[in-house]
PDB file of N, CA and C in Angstrom:
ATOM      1  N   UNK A   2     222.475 -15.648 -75.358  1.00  0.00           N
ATOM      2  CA  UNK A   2     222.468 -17.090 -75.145  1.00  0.00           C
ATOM      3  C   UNK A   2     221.060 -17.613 -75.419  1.00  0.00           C
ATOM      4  N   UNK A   3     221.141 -18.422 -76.068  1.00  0.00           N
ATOM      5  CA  UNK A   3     219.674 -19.343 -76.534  1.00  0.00           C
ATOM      6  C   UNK A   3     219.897 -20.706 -75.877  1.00  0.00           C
ATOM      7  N   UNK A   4     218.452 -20.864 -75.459  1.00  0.00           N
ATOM      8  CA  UNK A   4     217.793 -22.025 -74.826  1.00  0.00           C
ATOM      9  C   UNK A   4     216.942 -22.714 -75.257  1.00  0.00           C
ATOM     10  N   UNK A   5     217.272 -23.969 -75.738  1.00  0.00           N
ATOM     11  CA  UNK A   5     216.041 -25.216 -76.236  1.00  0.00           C
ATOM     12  C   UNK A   5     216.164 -26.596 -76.102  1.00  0.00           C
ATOM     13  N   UNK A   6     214.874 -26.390 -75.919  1.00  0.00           N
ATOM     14  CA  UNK A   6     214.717 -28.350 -75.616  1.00  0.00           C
ATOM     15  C   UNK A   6     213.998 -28.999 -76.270  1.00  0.00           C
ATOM     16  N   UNK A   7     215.091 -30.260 -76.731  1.00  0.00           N
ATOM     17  CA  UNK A   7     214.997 -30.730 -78.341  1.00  0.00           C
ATOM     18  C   UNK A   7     214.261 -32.362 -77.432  1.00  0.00           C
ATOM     19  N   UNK A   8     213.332 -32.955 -78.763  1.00  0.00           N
ATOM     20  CA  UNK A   8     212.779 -34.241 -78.349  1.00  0.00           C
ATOM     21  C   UNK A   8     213.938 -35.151 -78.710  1.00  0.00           C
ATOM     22  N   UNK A   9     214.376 -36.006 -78.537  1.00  0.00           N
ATOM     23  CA  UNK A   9     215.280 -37.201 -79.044  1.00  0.00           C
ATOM     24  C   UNK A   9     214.558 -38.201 -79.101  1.00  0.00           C
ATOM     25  N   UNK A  10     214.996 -39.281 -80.072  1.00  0.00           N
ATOM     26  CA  UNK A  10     213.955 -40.942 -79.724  1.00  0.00           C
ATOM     27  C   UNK A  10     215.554 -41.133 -79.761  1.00  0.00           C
ATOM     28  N   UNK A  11     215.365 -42.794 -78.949  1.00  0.00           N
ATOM     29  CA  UNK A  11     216.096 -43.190 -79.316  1.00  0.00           C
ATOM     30  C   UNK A  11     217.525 -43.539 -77.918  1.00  0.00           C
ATOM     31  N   UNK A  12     217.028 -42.735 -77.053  1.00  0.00           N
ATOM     32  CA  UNK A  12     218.028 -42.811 -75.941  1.00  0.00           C
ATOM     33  C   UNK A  12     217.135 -43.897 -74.829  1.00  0.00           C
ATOM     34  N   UNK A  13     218.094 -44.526 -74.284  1.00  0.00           N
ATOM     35  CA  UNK A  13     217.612 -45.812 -73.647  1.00  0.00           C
ATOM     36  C   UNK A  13     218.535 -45.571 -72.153  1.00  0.00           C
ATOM     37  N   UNK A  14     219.778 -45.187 -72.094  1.00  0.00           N
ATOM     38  CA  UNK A  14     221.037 -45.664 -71.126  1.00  0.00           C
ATOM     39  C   UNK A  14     221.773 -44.572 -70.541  1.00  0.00           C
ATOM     40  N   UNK A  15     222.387 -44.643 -69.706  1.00  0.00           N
ATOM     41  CA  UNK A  15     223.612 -44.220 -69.623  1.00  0.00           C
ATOM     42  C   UNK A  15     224.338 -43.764 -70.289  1.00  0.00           C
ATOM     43  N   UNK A  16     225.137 -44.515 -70.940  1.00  0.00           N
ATOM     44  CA  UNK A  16     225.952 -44.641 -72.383  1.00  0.00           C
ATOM     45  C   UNK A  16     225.124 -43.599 -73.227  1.00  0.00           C
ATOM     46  N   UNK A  17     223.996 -43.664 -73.521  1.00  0.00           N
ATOM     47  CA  UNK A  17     223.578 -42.397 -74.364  1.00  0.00           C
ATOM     48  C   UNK A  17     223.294 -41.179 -73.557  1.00  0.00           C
ATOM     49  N   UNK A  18     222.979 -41.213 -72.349  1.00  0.00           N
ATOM     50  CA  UNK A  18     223.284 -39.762 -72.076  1.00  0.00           C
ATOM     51  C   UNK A  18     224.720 -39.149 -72.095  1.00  0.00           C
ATOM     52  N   UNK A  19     225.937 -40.295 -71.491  1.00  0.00           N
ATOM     53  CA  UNK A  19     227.294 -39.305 -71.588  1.00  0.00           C
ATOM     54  C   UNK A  19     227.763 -39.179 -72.888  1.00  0.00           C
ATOM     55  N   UNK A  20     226.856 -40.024 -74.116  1.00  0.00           N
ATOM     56  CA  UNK A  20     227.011 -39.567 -75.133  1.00  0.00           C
ATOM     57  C   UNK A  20     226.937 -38.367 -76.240  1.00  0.00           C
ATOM     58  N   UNK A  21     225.816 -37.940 -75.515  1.00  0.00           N
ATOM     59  CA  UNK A  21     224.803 -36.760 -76.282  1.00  0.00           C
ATOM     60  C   UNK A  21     225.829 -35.529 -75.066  1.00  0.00           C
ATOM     61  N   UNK A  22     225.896 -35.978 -73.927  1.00  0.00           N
ATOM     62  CA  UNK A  22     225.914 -34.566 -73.037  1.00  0.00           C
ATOM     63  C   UNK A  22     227.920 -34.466 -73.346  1.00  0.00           C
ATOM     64  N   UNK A  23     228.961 -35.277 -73.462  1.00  0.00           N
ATOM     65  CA  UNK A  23     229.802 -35.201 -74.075  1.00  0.00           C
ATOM     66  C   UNK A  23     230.339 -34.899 -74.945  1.00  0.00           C
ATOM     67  N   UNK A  24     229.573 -35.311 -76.068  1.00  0.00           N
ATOM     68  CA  UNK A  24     229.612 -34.429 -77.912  1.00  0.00           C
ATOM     69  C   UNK A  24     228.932 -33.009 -78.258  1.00  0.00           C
ATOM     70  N   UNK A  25     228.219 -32.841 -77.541  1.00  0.00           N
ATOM     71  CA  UNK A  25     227.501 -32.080 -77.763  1.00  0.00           C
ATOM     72  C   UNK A  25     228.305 -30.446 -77.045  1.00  0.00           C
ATOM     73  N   UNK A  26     228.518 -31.291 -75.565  1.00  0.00           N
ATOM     74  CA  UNK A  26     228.774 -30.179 -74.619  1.00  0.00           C
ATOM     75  C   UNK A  26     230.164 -29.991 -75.337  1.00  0.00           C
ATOM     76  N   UNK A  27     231.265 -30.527 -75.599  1.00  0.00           N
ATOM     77  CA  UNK A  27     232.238 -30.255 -76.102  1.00  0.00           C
ATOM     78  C   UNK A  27     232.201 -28.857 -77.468  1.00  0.00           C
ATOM     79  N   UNK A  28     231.144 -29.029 -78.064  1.00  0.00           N
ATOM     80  CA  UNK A  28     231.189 -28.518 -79.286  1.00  0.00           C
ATOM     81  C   UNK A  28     231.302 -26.466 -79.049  1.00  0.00           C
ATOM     82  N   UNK A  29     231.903 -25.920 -79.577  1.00  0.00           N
ATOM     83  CA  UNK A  29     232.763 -24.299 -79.358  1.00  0.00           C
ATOM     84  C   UNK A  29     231.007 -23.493 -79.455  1.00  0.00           C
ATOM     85  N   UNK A  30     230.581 -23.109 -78.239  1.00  0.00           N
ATOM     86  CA  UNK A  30     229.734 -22.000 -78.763  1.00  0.00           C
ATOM     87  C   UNK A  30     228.545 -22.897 -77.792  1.00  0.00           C
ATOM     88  N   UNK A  31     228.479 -24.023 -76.733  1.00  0.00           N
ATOM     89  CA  UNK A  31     227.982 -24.710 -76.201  1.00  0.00           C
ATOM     90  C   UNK A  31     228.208 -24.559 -74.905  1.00  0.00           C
ATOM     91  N   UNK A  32     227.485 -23.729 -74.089  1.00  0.00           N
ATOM     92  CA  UNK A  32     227.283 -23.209 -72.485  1.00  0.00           C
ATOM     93  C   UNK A  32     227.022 -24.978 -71.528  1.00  0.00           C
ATOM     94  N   UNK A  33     225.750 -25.437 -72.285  1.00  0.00           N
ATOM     95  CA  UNK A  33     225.463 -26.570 -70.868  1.00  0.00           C
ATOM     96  C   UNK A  33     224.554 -26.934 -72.347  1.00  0.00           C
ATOM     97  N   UNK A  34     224.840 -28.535 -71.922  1.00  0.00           N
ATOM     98  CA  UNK A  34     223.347 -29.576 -72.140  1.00  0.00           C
ATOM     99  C   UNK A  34     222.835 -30.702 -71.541  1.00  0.00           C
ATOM    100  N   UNK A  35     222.089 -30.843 -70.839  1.00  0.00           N
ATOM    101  CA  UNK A  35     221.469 -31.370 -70.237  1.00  0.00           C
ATOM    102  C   UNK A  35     220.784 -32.511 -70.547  1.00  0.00           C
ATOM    103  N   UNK A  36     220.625 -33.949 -70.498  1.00  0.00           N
ATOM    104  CA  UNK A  36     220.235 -34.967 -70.957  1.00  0.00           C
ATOM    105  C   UNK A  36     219.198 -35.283 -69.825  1.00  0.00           C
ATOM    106  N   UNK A  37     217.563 -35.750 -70.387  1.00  0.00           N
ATOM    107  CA  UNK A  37     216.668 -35.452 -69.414  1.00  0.00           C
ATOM    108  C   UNK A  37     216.244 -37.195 -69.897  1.00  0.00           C
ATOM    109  N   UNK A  38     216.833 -38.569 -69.933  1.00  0.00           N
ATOM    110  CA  UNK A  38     216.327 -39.677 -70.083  1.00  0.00           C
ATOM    111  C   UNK A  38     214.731 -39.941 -70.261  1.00  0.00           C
ATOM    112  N   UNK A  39     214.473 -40.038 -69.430  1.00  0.00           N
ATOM    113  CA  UNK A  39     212.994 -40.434 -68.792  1.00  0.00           C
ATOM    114  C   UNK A  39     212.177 -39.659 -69.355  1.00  0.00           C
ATOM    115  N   UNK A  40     212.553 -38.543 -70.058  1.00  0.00           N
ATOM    116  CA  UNK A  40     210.865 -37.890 -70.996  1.00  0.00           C
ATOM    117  C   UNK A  40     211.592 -37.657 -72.068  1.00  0.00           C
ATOM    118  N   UNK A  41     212.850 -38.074 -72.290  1.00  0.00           N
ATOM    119  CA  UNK A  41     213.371 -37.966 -73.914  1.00  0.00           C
ATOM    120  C   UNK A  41     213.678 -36.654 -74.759  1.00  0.00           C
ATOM    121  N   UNK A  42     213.878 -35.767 -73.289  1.00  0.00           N
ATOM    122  CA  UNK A  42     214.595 -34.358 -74.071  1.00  0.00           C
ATOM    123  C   UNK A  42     215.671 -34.646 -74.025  1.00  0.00           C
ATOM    124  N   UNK A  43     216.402 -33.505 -74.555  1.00  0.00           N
ATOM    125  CA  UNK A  43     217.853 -32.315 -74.671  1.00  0.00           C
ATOM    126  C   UNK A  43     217.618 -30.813 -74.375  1.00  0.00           C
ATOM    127  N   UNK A  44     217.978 -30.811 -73.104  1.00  0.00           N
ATOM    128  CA  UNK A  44     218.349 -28.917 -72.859  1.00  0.00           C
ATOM    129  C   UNK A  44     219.605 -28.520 -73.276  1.00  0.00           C
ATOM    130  N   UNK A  45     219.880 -27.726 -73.816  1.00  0.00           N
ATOM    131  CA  UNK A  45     220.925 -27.044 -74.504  1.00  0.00           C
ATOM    132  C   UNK A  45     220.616 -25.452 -74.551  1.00  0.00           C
ATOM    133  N   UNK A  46     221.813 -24.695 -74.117  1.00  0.00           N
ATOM    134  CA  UNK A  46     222.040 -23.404 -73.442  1.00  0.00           C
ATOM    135  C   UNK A  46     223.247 -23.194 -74.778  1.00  0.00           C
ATOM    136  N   UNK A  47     223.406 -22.318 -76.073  1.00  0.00           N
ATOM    137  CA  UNK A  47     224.303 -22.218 -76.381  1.00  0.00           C
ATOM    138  C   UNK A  47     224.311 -20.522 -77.792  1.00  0.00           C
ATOM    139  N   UNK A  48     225.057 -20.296 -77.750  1.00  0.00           N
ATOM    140  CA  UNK A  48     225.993 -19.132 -78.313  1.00  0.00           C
ATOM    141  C   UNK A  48     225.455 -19.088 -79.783  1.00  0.00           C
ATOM    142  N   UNK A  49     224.169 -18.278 -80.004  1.00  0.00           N
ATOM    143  CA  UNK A  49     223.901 -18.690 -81.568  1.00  0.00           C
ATOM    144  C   UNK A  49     224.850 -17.750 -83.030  1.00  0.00           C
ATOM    145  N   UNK A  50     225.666 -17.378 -81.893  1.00  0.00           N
ATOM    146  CA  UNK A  50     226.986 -16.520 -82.818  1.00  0.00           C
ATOM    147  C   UNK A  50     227.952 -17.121 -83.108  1.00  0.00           C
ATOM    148  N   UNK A  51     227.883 -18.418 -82.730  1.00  0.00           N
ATOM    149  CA  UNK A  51     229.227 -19.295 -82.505  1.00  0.00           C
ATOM    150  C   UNK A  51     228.579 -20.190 -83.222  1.00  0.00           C
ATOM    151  N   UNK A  52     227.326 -20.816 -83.003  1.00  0.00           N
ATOM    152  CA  UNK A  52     227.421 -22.422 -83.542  1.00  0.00           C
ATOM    153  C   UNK A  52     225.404 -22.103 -83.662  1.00  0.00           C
ATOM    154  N   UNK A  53     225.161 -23.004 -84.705  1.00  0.00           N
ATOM    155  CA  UNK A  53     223.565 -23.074 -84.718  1.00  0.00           C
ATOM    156  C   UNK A  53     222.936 -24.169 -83.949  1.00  0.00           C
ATOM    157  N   UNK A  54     221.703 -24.003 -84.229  1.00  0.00           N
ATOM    158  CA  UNK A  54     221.073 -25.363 -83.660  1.00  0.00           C
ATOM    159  C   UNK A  54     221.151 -26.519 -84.478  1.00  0.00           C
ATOM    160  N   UNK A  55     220.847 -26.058 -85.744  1.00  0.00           N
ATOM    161  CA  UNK A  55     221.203 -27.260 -87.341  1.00  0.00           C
ATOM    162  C   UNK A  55     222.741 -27.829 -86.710  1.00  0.00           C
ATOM    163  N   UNK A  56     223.851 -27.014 -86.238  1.00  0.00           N
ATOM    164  CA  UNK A  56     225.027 -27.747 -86.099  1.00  0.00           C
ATOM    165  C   UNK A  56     224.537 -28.667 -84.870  1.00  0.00           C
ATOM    166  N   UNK A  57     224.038 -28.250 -83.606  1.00  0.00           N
ATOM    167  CA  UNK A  57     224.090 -29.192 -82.678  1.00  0.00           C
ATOM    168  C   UNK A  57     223.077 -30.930 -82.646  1.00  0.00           C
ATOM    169  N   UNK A  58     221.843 -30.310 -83.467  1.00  0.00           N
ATOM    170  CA  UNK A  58     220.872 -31.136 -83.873  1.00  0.00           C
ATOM    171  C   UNK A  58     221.747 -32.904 -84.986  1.00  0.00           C
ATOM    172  N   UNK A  59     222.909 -31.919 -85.925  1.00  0.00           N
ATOM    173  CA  UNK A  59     223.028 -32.957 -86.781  1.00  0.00           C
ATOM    174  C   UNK A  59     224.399 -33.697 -85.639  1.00  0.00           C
ATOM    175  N   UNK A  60     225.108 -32.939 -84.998  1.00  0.00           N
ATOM    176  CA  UNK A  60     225.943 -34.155 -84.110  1.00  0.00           C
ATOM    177  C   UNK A  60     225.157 -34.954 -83.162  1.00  0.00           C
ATOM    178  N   UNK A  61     224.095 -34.934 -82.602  1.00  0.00           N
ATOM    179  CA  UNK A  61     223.139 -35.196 -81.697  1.00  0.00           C
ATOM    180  C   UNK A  61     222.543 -36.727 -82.946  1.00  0.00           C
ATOM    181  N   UNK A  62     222.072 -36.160 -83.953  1.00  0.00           N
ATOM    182  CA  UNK A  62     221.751 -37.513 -85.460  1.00  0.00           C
ATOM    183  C   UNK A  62     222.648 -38.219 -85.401  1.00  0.00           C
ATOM    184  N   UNK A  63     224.165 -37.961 -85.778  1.00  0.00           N
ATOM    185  CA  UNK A  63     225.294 -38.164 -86.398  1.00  0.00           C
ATOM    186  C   UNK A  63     225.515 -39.728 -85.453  1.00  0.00           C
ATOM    187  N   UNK A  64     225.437 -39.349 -84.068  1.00  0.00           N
ATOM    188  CA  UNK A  64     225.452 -40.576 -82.880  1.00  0.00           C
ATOM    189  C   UNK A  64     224.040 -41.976 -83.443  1.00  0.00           C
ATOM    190  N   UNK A  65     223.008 -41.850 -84.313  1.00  0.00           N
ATOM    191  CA  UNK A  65     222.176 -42.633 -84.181  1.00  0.00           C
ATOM    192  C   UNK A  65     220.633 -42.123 -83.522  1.00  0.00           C
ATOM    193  N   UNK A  66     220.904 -41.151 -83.129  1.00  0.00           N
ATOM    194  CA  UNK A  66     219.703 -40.644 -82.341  1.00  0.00           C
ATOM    195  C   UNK A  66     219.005 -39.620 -83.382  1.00  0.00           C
ATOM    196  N   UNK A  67     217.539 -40.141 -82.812  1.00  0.00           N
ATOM    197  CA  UNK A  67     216.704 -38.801 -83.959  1.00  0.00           C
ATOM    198  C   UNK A  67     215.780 -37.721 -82.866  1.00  0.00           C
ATOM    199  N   UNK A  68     215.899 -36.735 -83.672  1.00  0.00           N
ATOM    200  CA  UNK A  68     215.317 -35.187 -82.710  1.00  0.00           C
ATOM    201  C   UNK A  68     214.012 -35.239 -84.187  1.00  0.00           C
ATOM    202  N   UNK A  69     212.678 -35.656 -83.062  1.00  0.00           N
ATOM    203  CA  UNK A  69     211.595 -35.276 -82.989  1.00  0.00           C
ATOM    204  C   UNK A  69     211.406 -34.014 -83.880  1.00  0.00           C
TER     205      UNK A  69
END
């Protein structure tokens, strides 16, 4: 299991955290992610046999949001 915490710009709300922690957490090969508002990370715990970080990074874009 791999662990990283990605910068995001771009998150302001609510609405974008159950956004990012919803799409993200849903995705096959995705343990936990964690939406940290107030200093503008992403923790993400996930399966690098199952899914990459390039996959989780571009659904995390895909919403409007950019990773630092």
């Amino acid at each position: 299991m791999e662990q990283v915490t990605l910068r995001v710009q771009g998150m302001s709300c609510g609405h974008c955290v159950n956004s990012i922690e919803g799409n993200v957490g849903k995705l096959n090969g995705v343990q936990s992610v964690k939406v940290h508002l107030a200093d503008g990370k992403v923790d993400v715990a996930f399966d690098a046999n199952a899914i990459s970080l390039e996959q989780i990074t571009e659904v995390i874009e895909e919403q409007g949001y950019d990773i630092v």
